[in-house]
Amino acid sequence: MTDTDIAYDDTVDARGSACPGPLMDLIGEMRDADSGTVVRLLSDNDQSLTDVREWVEEAGNELLGVDEDDDYHTFYVEKA
Amino acid sequence: MTVHIAIVGGGTGGTVLANKLAERLGPEIERGDVRVTLLNDGPDHVYKPVWLYVPFGQREPDDGRRPLEELVDDAVDLRIDRVTDLDTDAHQLQTRDGGPMEYDYLVLATGSTLEPERIPGLADGAHDYYSESGATALREELLSFTEGRIVLSVVGTPHMCPAAPLEFVFMVDDWFRERGLREDVEITYTYPIQRVHGNANIGEWARPIMDERGIEVETFFNAESVDPDAETITSMEGTTLEYDLLVGIPPHSSIDLIEEAGLGEDWVDVDKHTLEAEAADDVYALGDTAETGVPNAGSVAHYQAGVVGQRLANEVRGRPATATYDGKTLCFIETGMDSASFVEFDYENPPSPAPPSEKLHWSKLAYNEAYWLTARGLL
Ligand SMILES: Cc1cc2nc3c(=O)[nH]c(=O)nc-3n(C[C@H](O)[C@H](O)[C@H](O)COP(=O)(O)OP(=O)(O)OC[C@H]3O[C@@H](n4cnc5c(N)ncnc54)[C@H](O)[C@@H]3O)c2cc1C
């Protein structure tokens, strides 16, 4: 899944943060976000590729796209 | 010229550091070349691990309190005052009672602050053992609890002592079993991510023990609100749990002046090896308030104080600061009322929990007693 043209409202830069830091940072941002808000998460932790997907599904939000780069991954999540 | 080192926070990290500096820089302090000030917003040093035992009637909150005056070396200038503002460019602090204070080196060791009000209903509906008043109020409830559902919900992470929520449910389980009441008590544990602990190894170790002992688990549970009248807690993921007694690990944050001073979002951004603040010169942070990615634990604050003490002593003497923190964390994990496990890990080596034993339980209790020597900088 790669789509760099996705518009987003907020960014959570969790690069450098160890697991489960990036997911918790995303959850923290989504907690206060309004429905329809798109949050962009930057993470250099490979574990995020599984746990972010799992949580987004569990919470009923939508993963609009993921960019997997060599240095870090970018996730676009829309709040339900 | 006198070099002034100001330490904010007389908890585990700040107190150990103050005593280590008094020892390392004794001659310089005696000559008036160096001055060390420890600022704390109350006269007592508080040892929080005692609170885990308070709800079970095993310890008193006072067992975790001692006057800082008794613990801190006389060579340290102890000031009971709250720091209210910080200007790192001007190397200046503002204090509530004593006005401004200049420093040459600053160490922030201000710990964690609880913020239950961030979750609607949590402050009214939940008990905790993460504060003296919380632990005392929970004791009143727990000692008279004989049937119903206890829910322990980890609401905020990072939080102090990542093992303490696991310890609490293991202890509660054992405590009701010993008293022949376990069949009448349901225990549910909730955690924000897909496993029962932030660290994968500890999570994988703990989960089968919970299953074996009938402790129900809800993962991916991020509390959104608590309804104290209906006695329910609801998650962002849409799950609602009923409770008779709710024990919440509240959201934690740092003190406001850290963000206001531009030192980081909430916690102080530091180099995780040198513990120097990323955004300001001559500022260190240690313990809970330093963003290093390791657990918020007293053992971490203690080891980090050793590193900062050595670095500051070298800096003051004009030598290169070489000591670094390797992520060392040490933690006893109670697995019942008379057994415990133990983990030790660092940035490179993940934890591998030791088989639970009575010996490790007694080691934890012995460590809690010996702590007062740690605070004095002797252990
Ligand atoms: C229930 C429980 C059980 C725990 N069990 C363990 C355990 O078994 N093992 C373990 O290693 N850790 C344990 N911990 C964690 C441990 O207590 C903390 O991680 C440790 O105290 C952190 O040390 P610190 O120096 O960073 O902060 P603290 O010890 O919290 O000290 C911070 C100090 O700064 C002061 N302060 C804050 N702001 C200001 C200001 N603006 N001006 C002046 N002073 C200020 C505070 O009053 C406080 O005295 C436990 C914690 C809890 C709550």
CSV table of C-alpha atoms in Angstrom, one decimal, chain B:
chain,number,residue,atom,x,y,z
B,1,MET,CA,33.7,31.8,40.9
B,2,THR,CA,31.4,29.2,42.4
B,3,VAL,CA,29.9,26.7,40.0
B,4,HIS,CA,26.2,26.2,41.0
B,5,ILE,CA,24.5,22.8,40.3
B,6,ALA,CA,20.8,22.9,40.8
B,7,ILE,CA,18.8,19.7,41.0
B,8,VAL,CA,15.0,20.0,40.8
B,9,GLY,CA,13.1,17.1,42.5
B,10,GLY,CA,14.1,15.3,45.7
B,11,GLY,CA,12.7,11.9,44.7
B,12,THR,CA,14.8,8.8,43.9
B,13,GLY,CA,16.9,10.3,41.1
B,14,GLY,CA,17.4,13.8,42.6
B,15,THR,CA,18.3,12.6,46.1
B,16,VAL,CA,20.7,9.9,45.0
B,17,LEU,CA,22.4,12.4,42.6
B,18,ALA,CA,22.6,15.1,45.4
B,19,ASN,CA,24.4,12.6,47.7
B,20,LYS,CA,26.6,11.3,44.9
B,21,LEU,CA,27.7,14.9,44.1
B,22,ALA,CA,28.4,15.6,47.7
B,23,GLU,CA,30.6,12.6,47.8
B,24,ARG,CA,32.4,13.2,44.5
B,25,LEU,CA,32.8,17.0,44.8
B,26,GLY,CA,33.3,17.1,48.6
B,27,PRO,CA,36.6,19.0,48.5
B,28,GLU,CA,35.4,21.5,45.9
B,29,ILE,CA,32.2,22.1,47.9
B,30,GLU,CA,34.2,22.6,51.1
B,31,ARG,CA,36.5,25.2,49.3
B,32,GLY,CA,33.4,27.0,48.0
B,33,ASP,CA,34.3,26.3,44.4
B,34,VAL,CA,31.0,24.3,43.9
B,35,ARG,CA,27.6,24.6,45.4
B,36,VAL,CA,24.9,21.9,45.0
B,37,THR,CA,21.2,22.8,45.6
B,38,LEU,CA,18.4,20.3,45.8
B,39,LEU,CA,15.0,21.8,45.4
B,40,ASN,CA,11.9,19.7,46.4
B,41,ASP,CA,8.3,20.9,46.7
B,42,GLY,CA,7.8,19.1,50.0
B,43,PRO,CA,10.0,18.3,53.1
B,44,ASP,CA,9.7,14.5,52.7
B,45,HIS,CA,11.3,12.1,50.4
B,46,VAL,CA,8.6,9.7,49.2
B,47,TYR,CA,9.3,6.1,48.2
B,48,LYS,CA,6.4,5.0,46.0
B,49,PRO,CA,6.9,1.2,45.7
B,50,VAL,CA,5.5,0.9,49.3
B,51,TRP,CA,2.1,1.9,47.9
B,52,LEU,CA,1.7,-1.5,46.2
B,53,TYR,CA,1.4,-3.1,49.6
B,54,VAL,CA,-0.9,-0.5,51.3
B,55,PRO,CA,-4.2,-1.7,49.8
B,56,PHE,CA,-3.6,-5.2,51.2
B,57,GLY,CA,-3.0,-3.8,54.7
B,58,GLN,CA,0.6,-4.9,54.6
B,59,ARG,CA,2.3,-1.5,54.7
B,60,GLU,CA,1.4,2.0,55.9
B,61,PRO,CA,1.9,5.1,53.6
B,62,ASP,CA,4.2,6.5,56.3
B,63,ASP,CA,6.6,3.6,55.7
B,64,GLY,CA,7.4,5.3,52.4
B,65,ARG,CA,8.2,8.8,53.8
B,66,ARG,CA,11.3,10.2,55.4
B,67,PRO,CA,12.4,13.8,55.9
B,68,LEU,CA,14.8,14.8,53.1
B,69,GLU,CA,16.9,16.5,55.8
B,70,GLU,CA,17.8,13.1,57.2
B,71,LEU,CA,18.7,11.6,53.9
B,72,VAL,CA,20.6,14.4,52.2
B,73,ASP,CA,24.3,15.1,52.9
B,74,ASP,CA,24.9,18.3,54.8
B,75,ALA,CA,27.1,19.6,52.0
B,76,VAL,CA,24.0,19.9,49.9
B,77,ASP,CA,21.9,23.0,50.2
B,78,LEU,CA,18.4,21.6,50.6
B,79,ARG,CA,15.6,24.0,49.6
B,80,ILE,CA,11.9,23.2,50.2
B,81,ASP,CA,10.3,25.1,47.4
B,82,ARG,CA,8.6,24.5,44.1
B,83,VAL,CA,10.2,25.5,40.8
B,84,THR,CA,7.6,27.4,38.8
B,85,ASP,CA,9.5,28.6,35.7
B,86,LEU,CA,12.6,27.9,33.8
B,87,ASP,CA,14.6,30.0,31.3
B,88,THR,CA,17.4,27.8,30.0
B,89,ASP,CA,19.0,30.7,27.9
B,90,ALA,CA,19.4,32.8,31.0
B,91,HIS,CA,20.3,29.8,33.1
B,92,GLN,CA,17.6,30.8,35.6
B,93,LEU,CA,14.8,29.2,37.6
B,94,GLN,CA,11.9,30.8,39.3
B,95,THR,CA,10.8,29.4,42.6
B,96,ARG,CA,7.4,29.8,44.3
B,97,ASP,CA,8.7,31.1,47.6
B,98,GLY,CA,12.3,32.1,47.1
B,99,GLY,CA,12.3,34.1,43.9
B,100,PRO,CA,14.8,33.6,41.0
B,101,MET,CA,17.8,31.3,41.2
B,102,GLU,CA,20.7,31.2,38.7
B,103,TYR,CA,22.5,27.9,37.9
B,104,ASP,CA,25.5,26.8,35.9
B,105,TYR,CA,24.2,23.2,35.5
B,106,LEU,CA,20.6,22.1,36.0
B,107,VAL,CA,19.3,18.6,36.5
B,108,LEU,CA,15.5,18.0,36.2
B,109,ALA,CA,14.4,15.0,38.2
B,110,THR,CA,10.7,16.0,38.7
B,111,GLY,CA,9.2,12.5,38.2
B,112,SER,CA,5.6,11.9,37.0
B,113,THR,CA,2.4,13.7,37.7
B,114,LEU,CA,-1.0,11.9,37.7
B,115,GLU,CA,-3.7,13.2,35.5
B,116,PRO,CA,-6.9,11.2,36.1
B,117,GLU,CA,-9.0,14.2,35.0
B,118,ARG,CA,-8.0,13.5,31.3
B,119,ILE,CA,-10.5,10.6,31.3
B,120,PRO,CA,-14.1,11.6,32.1
B,121,GLY,CA,-15.3,9.8,35.2
B,122,LEU,CA,-12.0,8.2,36.1
B,123,ALA,CA,-11.2,10.4,39.1
B,124,ASP,CA,-14.7,9.7,40.6
B,125,GLY,CA,-15.1,6.1,39.5
B,126,ALA,CA,-11.7,4.6,39.9
B,127,HIS,CA,-9.3,3.9,42.8
B,128,ASP,CA,-5.6,3.7,42.4
B,129,TYR,CA,-2.5,2.8,44.4
B,130,TYR,CA,-0.3,5.3,42.5
B,131,SER,CA,-0.7,8.0,45.2
B,132,GLU,CA,-0.7,7.9,49.0
B,133,SER,CA,-4.3,9.0,49.2
B,134,GLY,CA,-5.3,6.6,46.4
B,135,ALA,CA,-3.6,3.6,48.1
B,136,THR,CA,-5.3,4.5,51.4
B,137,ALA,CA,-8.8,4.8,49.9
B,138,LEU,CA,-8.3,1.6,47.9
B,139,ARG,CA,-7.4,-0.2,51.1
B,140,GLU,CA,-10.7,0.8,52.6
B,141,GLU,CA,-12.5,-0.8,49.6
B,142,LEU,CA,-10.3,-3.9,49.2
B,143,LEU,CA,-10.2,-5.0,52.8
B,144,SER,CA,-14.0,-5.2,52.9
B,145,PHE,CA,-14.4,-6.6,49.4
B,146,THR,CA,-15.7,-10.2,49.5
B,147,GLU,CA,-17.5,-10.7,46.1
B,148,GLY,CA,-17.9,-9.1,42.7
B,149,ARG,CA,-15.8,-8.0,39.8
B,150,ILE,CA,-12.5,-6.1,40.2
B,151,VAL,CA,-11.3,-4.4,37.0
B,152,LEU,CA,-7.7,-3.2,36.8
B,153,SER,CA,-7.4,-0.9,33.8
B,154,VAL,CA,-4.1,0.5,32.6
B,155,VAL,CA,-5.3,3.7,31.2
B,156,GLY,CA,-2.2,5.7,30.5
B,157,THR,CA,1.2,4.7,29.3
B,158,PRO,CA,4.0,5.4,30.0
B,159,HIS,CA,3.3,5.0,33.6
B,160,MET,CA,5.4,4.4,36.7
B,161,CYS,CA,6.7,0.9,37.2
B,162,PRO,CA,5.3,-0.9,34.2
B,163,ALA,CA,5.2,-4.2,36.2
B,164,ALA,CA,3.0,-2.8,39.0
B,165,PRO,CA,-0.4,-3.5,37.3
B,166,LEU,CA,0.6,-7.1,36.7
B,167,GLU,CA,1.8,-7.4,40.3
B,168,PHE,CA,-1.4,-6.0,41.6
B,169,VAL,CA,-3.6,-8.5,39.8
B,170,PHE,CA,-1.3,-11.4,40.7
B,171,MET,CA,-1.4,-10.3,44.3
B,172,VAL,CA,-5.2,-9.8,44.4
B,173,ASP,CA,-5.7,-13.3,42.9
B,174,ASP,CA,-3.5,-14.9,45.5
B,175,TRP,CA,-4.8,-12.8,48.3
B,176,PHE,CA,-8.4,-13.9,47.7
B,177,ARG,CA,-7.4,-17.5,47.2
B,178,GLU,CA,-5.6,-17.6,50.5
B,179,ARG,CA,-8.8,-16.3,52.1
B,180,GLY,CA,-11.0,-18.8,50.3
B,181,LEU,CA,-12.9,-16.0,48.5
B,182,ARG,CA,-11.5,-16.3,45.0
B,183,GLU,CA,-14.5,-18.1,43.6
B,184,ASP,CA,-16.7,-15.1,44.5
B,185,VAL,CA,-14.3,-12.6,42.9
B,186,GLU,CA,-13.8,-12.0,39.2
B,187,ILE,CA,-10.6,-10.2,38.2
B,188,THR,CA,-10.2,-8.5,34.8
B,189,TYR,CA,-7.1,-6.8,33.5
B,190,THR,CA,-7.2,-4.4,30.6
B,191,TYR,CA,-4.2,-3.1,28.6
B,192,PRO,CA,-4.0,-0.5,25.7
B,193,ILE,CA,-2.1,-2.6,23.2
B,194,GLN,CA,-2.4,-6.2,21.8
B,195,ARG,CA,-0.6,-7.9,24.7
B,196,VAL,CA,-0.6,-7.6,28.5
B,197,HIS,CA,2.6,-5.6,28.9
B,198,GLY,CA,4.5,-3.0,26.7
B,199,ASN,CA,7.6,-5.3,26.6
B,200,ALA,CA,6.9,-8.3,24.4
B,201,ASN,CA,9.0,-10.7,26.5
B,202,ILE,CA,7.4,-9.8,29.8
B,203,GLY,CA,3.9,-9.8,28.1
B,204,GLU,CA,4.5,-13.4,26.7
B,205,TRP,CA,5.7,-14.5,30.1
B,206,ALA,CA,2.8,-13.0,32.1
B,207,ARG,CA,-0.1,-14.0,29.8
B,208,PRO,CA,-0.1,-17.8,30.5
B,209,ILE,CA,0.1,-17.1,34.2
B,210,MET,CA,-2.9,-14.9,34.0
B,211,ASP,CA,-4.8,-17.5,31.9
B,212,GLU,CA,-3.9,-20.3,34.4
B,213,ARG,CA,-5.1,-18.3,37.3
B,214,GLY,CA,-8.4,-17.2,35.8
B,215,ILE,CA,-7.5,-13.5,35.4
B,216,GLU,CA,-9.6,-12.3,32.5
B,217,VAL,CA,-7.8,-10.1,30.0
B,218,GLU,CA,-9.0,-7.4,27.7
B,219,THR,CA,-6.3,-6.2,25.3
B,220,PHE,CA,-6.6,-3.2,22.9
B,221,PHE,CA,-8.6,-1.5,25.7
B,222,ASN,CA,-8.0,2.3,25.8
B,223,ALA,CA,-10.4,3.7,28.4
B,224,GLU,CA,-12.4,6.5,27.0
B,225,SER,CA,-14.8,7.2,29.9
B,226,VAL,CA,-16.0,5.8,33.2
B,227,ASP,CA,-19.5,6.0,34.4
B,228,PRO,CA,-19.3,6.0,38.2
B,229,ASP,CA,-23.1,5.7,38.7
B,230,ALA,CA,-23.6,2.7,36.3
B,231,GLU,CA,-20.1,1.3,37.4
B,232,THR,CA,-18.9,0.8,33.9
B,233,ILE,CA,-15.8,1.6,32.0
B,234,THR,CA,-15.9,2.0,28.2
B,235,SER,CA,-12.9,1.9,25.8
B,236,MET,CA,-12.2,3.8,22.6
B,237,GLU,CA,-12.5,0.5,20.8
B,238,GLY,CA,-16.1,0.2,21.9
B,239,THR,CA,-16.0,-2.3,24.7
B,240,THR,CA,-17.9,-1.7,28.0
B,241,LEU,CA,-17.0,-3.5,31.2
B,242,GLU,CA,-19.0,-3.6,34.4
B,243,TYR,CA,-17.2,-3.4,37.6
B,244,ASP,CA,-17.8,-3.4,41.4
B,245,LEU,CA,-14.3,-2.1,42.1
B,246,LEU,CA,-12.3,-0.3,39.5
B,247,VAL,CA,-8.6,0.2,39.9
B,248,GLY,CA,-7.2,2.6,37.3
B,249,ILE,CA,-3.6,3.4,36.4
B,250,PRO,CA,-4.2,7.0,35.5
B,251,PRO,CA,-2.5,8.9,32.7
B,252,HIS,CA,0.8,10.3,33.7
B,253,SER,CA,2.5,13.5,32.5
B,254,SER,CA,5.5,15.6,33.4
B,255,ILE,CA,5.3,19.1,34.9
B,256,ASP,CA,4.1,21.9,32.7
B,257,LEU,CA,7.3,24.0,32.8
B,258,ILE,CA,9.2,21.3,30.8
B,259,GLU,CA,7.1,21.9,27.7
B,260,GLU,CA,6.9,25.6,28.4
B,261,ALA,CA,10.7,25.8,28.5
B,262,GLY,CA,10.8,24.0,25.1
B,263,LEU,CA,12.6,21.0,26.4
B,264,GLY,CA,10.2,18.4,24.9
B,265,GLU,CA,6.6,17.5,24.4
B,266,ASP,CA,5.6,16.6,27.9
B,267,TRP,CA,8.9,14.7,28.8
B,268,VAL,CA,12.4,16.1,28.4
B,269,ASP,CA,14.0,15.0,25.2
B,270,VAL,CA,17.5,13.7,26.1
B,271,ASP,CA,20.4,11.9,24.5
B,272,LYS,CA,19.5,8.5,25.9
B,273,HIS,CA,23.2,7.7,26.7
B,274,THR,CA,24.5,11.1,28.1
B,275,LEU,CA,21.1,12.2,29.5
B,276,GLU,CA,21.8,15.8,28.3
B,277,ALA,CA,18.8,17.7,27.2
B,278,GLU,CA,18.6,18.0,23.4
B,279,ALA,CA,17.1,21.5,23.4
B,280,ALA,CA,19.3,23.3,25.9
B,281,ASP,CA,22.9,23.5,27.1
B,282,ASP,CA,24.0,22.6,30.6
B,283,VAL,CA,20.7,20.8,31.4
B,284,TYR,CA,20.3,17.1,32.3
B,285,ALA,CA,17.2,15.1,33.0
B,286,LEU,CA,16.9,11.8,34.7
B,287,GLY,CA,14.3,9.4,36.0
B,288,ASP,CA,10.7,9.4,35.0
B,289,THR,CA,10.9,12.8,33.4
B,290,ALA,CA,13.7,11.9,30.9
B,291,GLU,CA,12.4,10.5,27.7
B,292,THR,CA,14.8,7.5,27.2
B,293,GLY,CA,12.3,4.8,26.3
B,294,VAL,CA,13.2,2.7,29.3
B,295,PRO,CA,10.6,2.1,32.1
B,296,ASN,CA,9.7,4.7,34.6
B,297,ALA,CA,11.4,2.9,37.5
B,298,GLY,CA,13.3,3.8,40.6
B,299,SER,CA,16.1,1.5,39.6
B,300,VAL,CA,16.5,3.5,36.3
B,301,ALA,CA,16.5,6.9,38.2
B,302,HIS,CA,19.1,5.4,40.5
B,303,TYR,CA,21.5,4.2,37.7
B,304,GLN,CA,21.0,7.4,35.8
B,305,ALA,CA,21.9,9.5,38.9
B,306,GLY,CA,25.2,7.7,39.0
B,307,VAL,CA,25.9,8.5,35.4
B,308,VAL,CA,24.9,12.2,35.7
B,309,GLY,CA,26.9,12.5,38.9
B,310,GLN,CA,30.0,11.3,37.3
B,311,ARG,CA,29.5,13.5,34.2
B,312,LEU,CA,28.9,16.6,36.2
B,313,ALA,CA,31.9,16.0,38.5
B,314,ASN,CA,34.1,15.7,35.4
B,315,GLU,CA,32.6,18.8,33.7
B,316,VAL,CA,33.1,20.9,36.9
B,317,ARG,CA,36.7,19.8,37.0
B,318,GLY,CA,37.2,20.6,33.3
B,319,ARG,CA,37.7,17.0,32.3
B,320,PRO,CA,35.7,15.2,29.5
B,321,ALA,CA,32.5,13.6,30.7
B,322,THR,CA,32.7,10.0,29.7
B,323,ALA,CA,30.1,8.1,31.8
B,324,THR,CA,27.0,6.9,29.8
B,325,TYR,CA,23.8,5.2,30.6
B,326,ASP,CA,23.3,1.8,28.9
B,327,GLY,CA,19.6,1.5,29.6
B,328,LYS,CA,20.1,-0.7,32.6
B,329,THR,CA,16.8,-1.5,34.3
B,330,LEU,CA,16.2,-3.9,37.2
B,331,CYS,CA,12.8,-4.9,38.5
B,332,PHE,CA,11.3,-7.4,40.9
B,333,ILE,CA,7.8,-8.5,39.9
B,334,GLU,CA,5.5,-9.9,42.6
B,335,THR,CA,3.6,-12.9,41.3
B,336,GLY,CA,1.5,-13.4,44.4
B,337,MET,CA,1.6,-12.6,48.1
B,338,ASP,CA,4.8,-14.7,48.6
B,339,SER,CA,6.5,-15.2,45.3
B,340,ALA,CA,8.1,-12.9,42.8
B,341,SER,CA,10.1,-12.9,39.5
B,342,PHE,CA,12.9,-10.7,38.5
B,343,VAL,CA,14.1,-9.0,35.3
B,344,GLU,CA,17.2,-7.1,34.3
B,345,PHE,CA,17.7,-5.6,30.9
B,346,ASP,CA,19.2,-2.7,29.0
B,347,TYR,CA,19.1,-1.0,25.5
B,348,GLU,CA,20.8,-4.1,23.9
B,349,ASN,CA,19.6,-7.0,25.9
B,350,PRO,CA,15.8,-7.8,26.3
B,351,PRO,CA,14.4,-9.0,29.6
B,352,SER,CA,13.9,-12.7,30.4
B,353,PRO,CA,11.8,-13.1,33.6
B,354,ALA,CA,13.2,-15.4,36.2
B,355,PRO,CA,11.1,-18.3,37.5
B,356,PRO,CA,8.9,-17.0,40.3
B,357,SER,CA,10.2,-18.0,43.8
B,358,GLU,CA,9.7,-17.1,47.5
B,359,LYS,CA,13.3,-16.1,47.6
B,360,LEU,CA,12.8,-13.4,45.0
B,361,HIS,CA,9.8,-12.2,46.9
B,362,TRP,CA,11.9,-11.8,50.0
B,363,SER,CA,14.6,-10.1,47.9
B,364,LYS,CA,12.1,-7.5,46.8
B,365,LEU,CA,11.0,-6.8,50.4
B,366,ALA,CA,14.6,-6.6,51.5
B,367,TYR,CA,15.4,-4.2,48.7
B,368,ASN,CA,12.5,-2.0,49.8
B,369,GLU,CA,14.1,-1.8,53.3
B,370,ALA,CA,17.6,-1.3,51.9
B,371,TYR,CA,16.2,1.5,49.7
B,372,TRP,CA,16.9,4.1,52.4
B,373,LEU,CA,20.6,3.4,52.0
B,374,THR,CA,20.3,3.8,48.2
B,375,ALA,CA,18.7,7.2,48.7
B,376,ARG,CA,21.6,8.2,50.9
B,377,GLY,CA,23.9,7.3,48.0
B,378,LEU,CA,25.5,4.4,50.0
B,379,LEU,CA,24.2,1.5,47.9
